[in-house]
Short mmCIF file of N, CA and C in Angstrom, two decimals:
data_model
loop_
_atom_site.label_atom_id
_atom_site.label_comp_id
_atom_site.label_asym_id
_atom_site.label_seq_id
_atom_site.Cartn_x
_atom_site.Cartn_y
_atom_site.Cartn_z
N MET H 535 -11.51 -1.23 13.68
CA MET H 535 -10.43 -2.87 14.17
C MET H 535 -12.23 -4.08 14.13
N THR H 536 -11.90 -5.43 13.47
CA THR H 536 -13.11 -5.96 13.04
C THR H 536 -12.81 -6.86 14.71
N GLU H 537 -13.61 -6.76 15.29
CA GLU H 537 -13.74 -7.77 16.16
C GLU H 537 -13.72 -8.92 15.54
N ILE H 538 -12.98 -10.37 16.44
CA ILE H 538 -12.39 -11.88 16.26
C ILE H 538 -13.09 -12.51 17.12
N LYS H 539 -14.04 -13.42 17.29
CA LYS H 539 -14.76 -13.72 17.56
C LYS H 539 -14.48 -15.88 17.17
N GLY H 540 -14.20 -16.78 19.01
CA GLY H 540 -14.05 -17.78 18.72
C GLY H 540 -11.76 -17.70 19.07
N LEU H 541 -11.66 -16.67 18.83
CA LEU H 541 -9.47 -16.55 19.05
C LEU H 541 -9.93 -17.39 20.28
N LYS H 542 -10.30 -17.47 21.56
CA LYS H 542 -9.89 -17.73 22.61
C LYS H 542 -9.85 -19.58 22.60
N GLU H 543 -10.83 -19.46 21.80
CA GLU H 543 -11.27 -21.16 21.86
C GLU H 543 -9.61 -22.22 21.10
N ILE H 544 -9.88 -21.15 19.24
CA ILE H 544 -8.44 -21.81 18.82
C ILE H 544 -7.52 -21.51 19.82
N ILE H 545 -7.06 -20.43 20.77
CA ILE H 545 -5.66 -20.77 21.77
C ILE H 545 -5.89 -22.09 22.13
N ASN H 546 -6.84 -22.23 23.24
CA ASN H 546 -6.78 -23.51 23.86
C ASN H 546 -7.02 -24.70 23.45
N LYS H 547 -7.57 -24.88 22.01
CA LYS H 547 -7.53 -25.43 21.29
C LYS H 547 -5.45 -26.30 20.79
N LEU H 548 -5.23 -24.88 20.08
CA LEU H 548 -3.68 -24.80 19.98
C LEU H 548 -2.78 -25.78 21.33
N ASN H 549 -3.00 -24.50 21.95
CA ASN H 549 -2.11 -25.12 23.42
C ASN H 549 -2.05 -26.81 23.28
N ALA H 550 -3.27 -27.28 23.51
CA ALA H 550 -3.90 -29.13 23.38
C ALA H 550 -3.08 -29.67 22.55
N LEU H 551 -1.98 -28.93 21.51
CA LEU H 551 -1.59 -29.99 20.23
C LEU H 551 -0.34 -30.45 20.74
N PRO H 552 0.53 -30.98 20.08
CA PRO H 552 1.58 -31.67 20.55
C PRO H 552 2.29 -30.46 19.93
N GLU H 553 3.89 -29.93 20.30
CA GLU H 553 4.28 -28.14 19.63
C GLU H 553 4.51 -28.66 18.16
N LYS H 554 5.15 -29.70 17.83
CA LYS H 554 5.64 -30.60 16.63
C LYS H 554 4.76 -29.95 15.14
N LEU H 555 3.61 -30.08 15.56
CA LEU H 555 2.31 -30.46 15.02
C LEU H 555 1.63 -29.13 15.50
N GLU H 556 1.61 -28.17 16.01
CA GLU H 556 1.42 -26.72 17.13
C GLU H 556 1.84 -25.59 15.52
N ASN H 557 3.33 -26.24 16.00
CA ASN H 557 4.20 -25.31 14.81
C ASN H 557 4.22 -25.35 13.80
N LYS H 558 3.39 -26.50 12.83
CA LYS H 558 3.32 -26.86 11.17
C LYS H 558 1.81 -26.45 11.21
N VAL H 559 0.97 -26.08 11.80
CA VAL H 559 -0.21 -25.73 11.47
C VAL H 559 -0.14 -24.20 11.78
N VAL H 560 0.90 -24.30 12.61
CA VAL H 560 0.60 -22.00 12.40
C VAL H 560 1.21 -21.65 11.56
N ARG H 561 2.83 -22.18 11.14
CA ARG H 561 3.36 -21.82 10.05
C ARG H 561 2.69 -22.18 8.76
N LYS H 562 2.20 -22.96 8.85
CA LYS H 562 1.08 -23.07 7.56
C LYS H 562 -0.21 -21.80 7.45
N ALA H 563 -0.48 -21.73 8.17
CA ALA H 563 -1.39 -20.85 8.57
C ALA H 563 -1.10 -19.08 8.15
N MET H 564 -0.13 -18.52 9.14
CA MET H 564 1.52 -17.43 8.76
C MET H 564 1.86 -17.13 7.24
N ARG H 565 2.08 -18.81 6.66
CA ARG H 565 2.16 -17.90 5.35
C ARG H 565 1.72 -18.04 4.88
N LYS H 566 0.35 -18.88 4.72
CA LYS H 566 -0.74 -18.09 3.68
C LYS H 566 -1.31 -16.65 3.47
N GLY H 567 -1.15 -15.96 5.70
CA GLY H 567 -1.51 -14.81 5.64
C GLY H 567 -0.33 -14.11 4.59
N ILE H 568 0.32 -14.31 4.87
CA ILE H 568 2.03 -13.41 4.50
C ILE H 568 1.75 -13.09 3.04
N ASN H 569 1.12 -14.20 2.27
CA ASN H 569 1.32 -14.42 1.14
C ASN H 569 -0.07 -13.63 0.28
N GLU H 570 -0.92 -13.41 1.17
CA GLU H 570 -1.67 -12.43 0.73
C GLU H 570 -1.29 -10.98 0.85
N ILE H 571 -0.30 -10.90 1.68
CA ILE H 571 0.22 -9.11 1.81
C ILE H 571 1.07 -8.78 0.72
N ARG H 572 2.03 -10.32 0.01
CA ARG H 572 3.20 -10.51 -1.25
C ARG H 572 2.22 -10.32 -2.09
N ASP H 573 1.15 -10.56 -2.43
CA ASP H 573 0.28 -10.93 -3.55
C ASP H 573 -0.36 -9.33 -3.76
N SER H 574 -0.40 -9.06 -2.64
CA SER H 574 -1.19 -7.21 -3.10
C SER H 574 0.27 -6.28 -3.01
N ALA H 575 1.36 -6.78 -2.81
CA ALA H 575 2.37 -5.56 -2.76
C ALA H 575 2.95 -5.97 -4.58
N ARG H 576 2.70 -7.27 -5.40
CA ARG H 576 2.78 -7.17 -6.20
C ARG H 576 1.94 -6.23 -7.31
N SER H 577 0.68 -6.32 -6.53
CA SER H 577 -0.13 -6.05 -7.20
C SER H 577 -0.28 -4.25 -7.50
N LYS H 578 0.58 -4.23 -6.27
CA LYS H 578 0.44 -2.11 -5.97
C LYS H 578 1.51 -1.82 -7.02
N VAL H 579 2.45 -1.89 -7.34
CA VAL H 579 3.57 -1.92 -7.94
C VAL H 579 3.47 -0.34 -9.05
N ALA H 580 4.08 0.22 -8.64
CA ALA H 580 3.45 0.94 -9.58
C ALA H 580 4.76 1.38 -11.21
N VAL H 581 5.23 0.94 -10.96
CA VAL H 581 5.87 1.13 -12.34
C VAL H 581 5.75 -1.25 -12.95
N ASP H 582 5.19 -0.64 -13.69
CA ASP H 582 5.03 -2.21 -14.75
C ASP H 582 6.69 -3.35 -14.50
N THR H 583 6.76 -3.95 -13.77
CA THR H 583 8.39 -4.46 -14.67
C THR H 583 8.22 -5.32 -13.76
N GLU H 584 8.19 -6.58 -14.46
CA GLU H 584 8.16 -7.91 -14.51
C GLU H 584 8.77 -8.51 -12.96
N ASN H 585 10.33 -8.17 -13.07
CA ASN H 585 10.98 -8.47 -12.59
C ASN H 585 11.31 -7.78 -11.06
N LEU H 586 10.46 -6.67 -10.59
CA LEU H 586 10.28 -6.04 -9.78
C LEU H 586 8.75 -7.40 -8.66
N LYS H 587 8.12 -7.23 -9.17
CA LYS H 587 6.82 -8.10 -9.37
C LYS H 587 7.05 -9.01 -8.75
N LYS H 588 7.80 -10.07 -9.88
CA LYS H 588 8.88 -11.34 -9.15
C LYS H 588 9.89 -11.87 -8.41
N SER H 589 10.34 -10.29 -7.94
CA SER H 589 11.52 -10.11 -6.45
C SER H 589 10.72 -10.06 -5.53
N ILE H 590 9.61 -9.87 -5.25
CA ILE H 590 8.90 -9.76 -4.25
C ILE H 590 8.12 -11.00 -3.68
N ILE H 591 9.02 -11.40 -2.38
CA ILE H 591 9.42 -13.25 -2.41
C ILE H 591 8.26 -12.91 -0.84
N THR H 592 8.19 -14.37 -0.16
CA THR H 592 7.95 -14.26 1.78
C THR H 592 9.35 -15.26 2.01
N VAL H 593 9.80 -14.86 3.38
CA VAL H 593 10.48 -15.86 3.42
C VAL H 593 10.33 -15.69 5.18
N GLY H 594 10.64 -17.04 5.07
CA GLY H 594 10.32 -17.76 6.85
C GLY H 594 11.40 -17.42 7.71
N HIS H 595 12.04 -17.88 8.75
CA HIS H 595 12.50 -17.92 9.41
C HIS H 595 12.44 -18.07 10.73
N ARG H 596 13.64 -18.17 12.01
CA ARG H 596 13.04 -18.55 13.03
C ARG H 596 13.33 -16.92 14.03
N GLU H 597 12.92 -16.72 15.09
CA GLU H 597 13.45 -15.73 15.96
C GLU H 597 13.39 -16.09 17.76
N LYS H 598 14.67 -16.75 18.22
CA LYS H 598 14.38 -17.15 19.47
C LYS H 598 13.08 -17.84 19.52
N GLY H 599 13.03 -19.19 19.02
CA GLY H 599 12.08 -20.00 19.09
C GLY H 599 10.74 -20.08 18.13
N LYS H 600 10.54 -18.24 17.58
CA LYS H 600 8.92 -18.09 17.73
C LYS H 600 9.23 -18.17 16.07
N ILE H 601 7.83 -18.48 15.49
CA ILE H 601 7.91 -18.54 14.09
C ILE H 601 7.45 -16.87 13.24
N ALA H 602 8.54 -16.91 12.51
CA ALA H 602 8.16 -15.73 11.90
C ALA H 602 8.78 -15.55 10.25
N PHE H 603 7.59 -14.06 9.52
CA PHE H 603 7.77 -14.28 8.08
C PHE H 603 8.10 -12.70 7.58
N LYS H 604 8.59 -12.30 6.79
CA LYS H 604 8.20 -11.43 6.18
C LYS H 604 8.69 -11.68 4.70
N ILE H 605 8.24 -10.32 4.13
CA ILE H 605 8.17 -10.12 2.72
C ILE H 605 9.58 -9.28 2.52
N ALA H 606 9.87 -9.98 2.01
CA ALA H 606 11.76 -9.27 0.99
C ALA H 606 11.86 -8.92 -0.25
N VAL H 607 12.20 -7.97 -1.19
CA VAL H 607 12.46 -7.82 -1.98
C VAL H 607 14.22 -8.17 -2.91
N VAL H 608 14.20 -9.74 -3.47
CA VAL H 608 15.80 -10.12 -3.63
C VAL H 608 15.91 -9.79 -5.13
N LYS H 609 17.37 -10.19 -5.14
CA LYS H 609 17.80 -10.48 -7.15
C LYS H 609 16.73 -11.80 -7.39
N ARG H 610 16.00 -12.37 -8.29
CA ARG H 610 16.15 -13.61 -8.50
C ARG H 610 16.97 -13.91 -8.88
N LYS H 611 17.53 -15.73 -8.81
CA LYS H 611 17.79 -16.60 -9.83
C LYS H 611 18.39 -16.47 -10.76
N ALA H 612 17.11 -16.04 -11.88
CA ALA H 612 17.23 -16.38 -13.30
C ALA H 612 18.34 -15.64 -14.03
N LYS H 613 18.86 -16.23 -14.49
CA LYS H 613 19.86 -15.12 -15.68
C LYS H 613 19.92 -14.21 -15.74
N SER H 614 18.87 -14.11 -16.47
CA SER H 614 17.90 -12.79 -16.89
C SER H 614 17.85 -11.46 -16.03
N ALA H 615 17.62 -12.25 -14.77
CA ALA H 615 17.12 -11.86 -13.91
C ALA H 615 17.49 -11.07 -13.75
N LYS H 616 16.94 -8.85 -13.15
CA LYS H 616 18.31 -8.06 -13.06
C LYS H 616 17.83 -7.60 -11.66
N SER H 617 18.75 -7.20 -11.05
CA SER H 617 17.83 -6.82 -9.59
C SER H 617 17.42 -5.73 -9.25
N PRO H 618 16.30 -5.82 -8.70
CA PRO H 618 15.87 -4.94 -8.58
C PRO H 618 15.55 -4.13 -7.42
N TYR H 619 17.09 -3.70 -7.56
CA TYR H 619 17.43 -2.25 -6.54
C TYR H 619 16.86 -1.22 -6.55
N TYR H 620 15.58 -0.93 -7.22
CA TYR H 620 15.27 0.09 -7.08
C TYR H 620 13.96 0.42 -6.59
N ALA H 621 13.85 -0.67 -6.29
CA ALA H 621 12.52 -0.80 -5.02
C ALA H 621 12.09 -0.13 -3.66
N HIS H 622 13.70 0.32 -3.37
CA HIS H 622 13.45 1.25 -1.65
C HIS H 622 13.28 2.66 -2.45
N PHE H 623 13.23 3.04 -4.16
CA PHE H 623 13.84 4.40 -4.12
C PHE H 623 12.03 4.27 -4.85
N LEU H 624 11.40 3.56 -4.57
CA LEU H 624 9.81 3.93 -5.34
C LEU H 624 8.90 3.99 -4.21
N GLU H 625 9.47 2.45 -2.53
CA GLU H 625 8.45 2.76 -1.87
C GLU H 625 8.58 4.47 -1.13
N PHE H 626 10.04 4.74 -1.09
CA PHE H 626 10.34 6.34 -0.34
C PHE H 626 9.98 7.36 -1.06
N GLY H 627 10.62 6.69 -2.45
CA GLY H 627 10.52 8.23 -3.31
C GLY H 627 12.30 8.46 -3.24
N THR H 628 13.10 10.07 -3.82
CA THR H 628 13.76 10.73 -4.03
C THR H 628 13.88 11.39 -3.59
N SER H 629 14.87 12.45 -4.13
CA SER H 629 15.24 14.19 -4.07
C SER H 629 14.22 14.45 -5.06
N LYS H 630 14.68 13.67 -6.50
CA LYS H 630 13.77 13.99 -7.54
C LYS H 630 12.71 13.11 -8.13
N MET H 631 12.13 12.65 -7.24
CA MET H 631 10.97 12.06 -7.54
C MET H 631 10.30 11.42 -6.29
N GLY H 632 9.36 11.29 -6.10
CA GLY H 632 8.06 11.15 -5.42
C GLY H 632 7.90 9.57 -5.19
N ALA H 633 7.33 9.26 -4.15
CA ALA H 633 7.03 8.15 -3.05
C ALA H 633 5.53 7.83 -3.75
N LYS H 634 6.10 6.06 -4.63
CA LYS H 634 5.37 5.52 -5.37
C LYS H 634 5.18 4.04 -4.07
N PRO H 635 4.50 3.90 -3.43
CA PRO H 635 4.87 2.71 -1.81
C PRO H 635 4.05 1.57 -2.78
N PHE H 636 4.79 0.37 -2.57
CA PHE H 636 3.79 -0.85 -2.65
C PHE H 636 3.36 -1.60 -2.00
N LEU H 637 4.54 -1.55 -0.80
CA LEU H 637 4.62 -2.45 0.53
C LEU H 637 3.71 -2.23 2.19
N ARG H 638 3.96 -0.70 2.16
CA ARG H 638 2.89 0.07 3.24
C ARG H 638 1.70 -0.50 2.70
N PRO H 639 1.09 0.22 1.98
CA PRO H 639 -0.02 0.17 1.21
C PRO H 639 -0.81 -1.26 1.41
N ALA H 640 -0.07 -2.26 1.26
CA ALA H 640 -0.50 -3.50 0.95
C ALA H 640 -0.52 -4.10 1.99
N LEU H 641 0.58 -3.89 3.37
CA LEU H 641 -0.44 -3.87 4.35
C LEU H 641 -1.01 -4.01 5.08
N ASP H 642 -1.76 -1.64 5.53
CA ASP H 642 -2.74 -1.03 5.38
C ASP H 642 -3.56 -1.33 4.76
N GLU H 643 -3.95 -2.47 3.80
CA GLU H 643 -5.22 -2.81 3.42
C GLU H 643 -5.39 -4.23 3.85
N THR H 644 -4.28 -4.67 4.23
CA THR H 644 -4.73 -6.07 3.99
C THR H 644 -5.27 -7.05 5.61
N GLY H 645 -4.15 -5.86 5.87
CA GLY H 645 -4.28 -6.45 7.90
C GLY H 645 -5.05 -7.13 8.04
N ASP H 646 -6.50 -6.25 8.40
CA ASP H 646 -7.60 -7.60 8.75
C ASP H 646 -7.99 -8.79 8.16
N LYS H 647 -7.73 -8.62 7.00
CA LYS H 647 -8.05 -10.05 6.27
C LYS H 647 -6.94 -10.86 5.92
N VAL H 648 -5.92 -10.80 6.98
CA VAL H 648 -4.31 -11.82 6.61
C VAL H 648 -4.81 -12.44 7.63
N LEU H 649 -5.46 -11.49 9.31
CA LEU H 649 -5.64 -11.85 10.35
C LEU H 649 -6.88 -12.63 10.32
N GLU H 650 -7.87 -12.32 10.05
CA GLU H 650 -9.12 -13.64 9.34
C GLU H 650 -8.48 -14.62 8.39
N SER H 651 -7.58 -14.17 7.88
CA SER H 651 -7.20 -15.89 6.88
C SER H 651 -6.70 -16.84 8.06
N VAL H 652 -5.88 -16.00 8.79
CA VAL H 652 -4.41 -17.06 9.66
C VAL H 652 -5.48 -17.78 10.42
N ILE H 653 -6.32 -17.15 10.72
CA ILE H 653 -7.51 -17.86 11.89
C ILE H 653 -8.46 -19.05 11.25
N GLU H 654 -8.73 -18.48 9.93
CA GLU H 654 -9.23 -19.27 9.55
C GLU H 654 -8.98 -21.18 8.87
N GLU H 655 -7.84 -20.37 8.54
CA GLU H 655 -6.55 -21.76 8.40
C GLU H 655 -6.21 -22.46 9.38
N ILE H 656 -6.23 -21.88 10.57
CA ILE H 656 -5.51 -22.92 12.11
C ILE H 656 -7.63 -23.68 12.11
N LYS H 657 -8.18 -22.61 11.96
CA LYS H 657 -9.43 -23.44 12.26
C LYS H 657 -9.07 -25.05 11.36
N LYS H 658 -9.08 -25.37 10.92
CA LYS H 658 -9.60 -26.15 9.53
C LYS H 658 -8.23 -27.36 9.38
#
């Protein structure tokens, strides 16, 4: 695992900021990081359908006062868009088809890079 220098100083500086400004900075940094995972997942989709790639999105929400983000596969709002119901079949496989995961490998490959990206964004 990568050692990250200066994290303690960043945390101290964030603690000194007003809460509203701190949340804005952290939310922006976290969104940038999670978008890197999303983009990586889109590039790893084995079945080349633009529908599935465009259906992989980032969703922000609050959990008990904490800032949280997740990556979701949702039906797009475009009238011509089809439901990406088959996303979990690709990710986990079926009894007749082997798995062709795209979400887990994206997270595994970009984990350290995302953390560095979040820290750099907070430093700005």
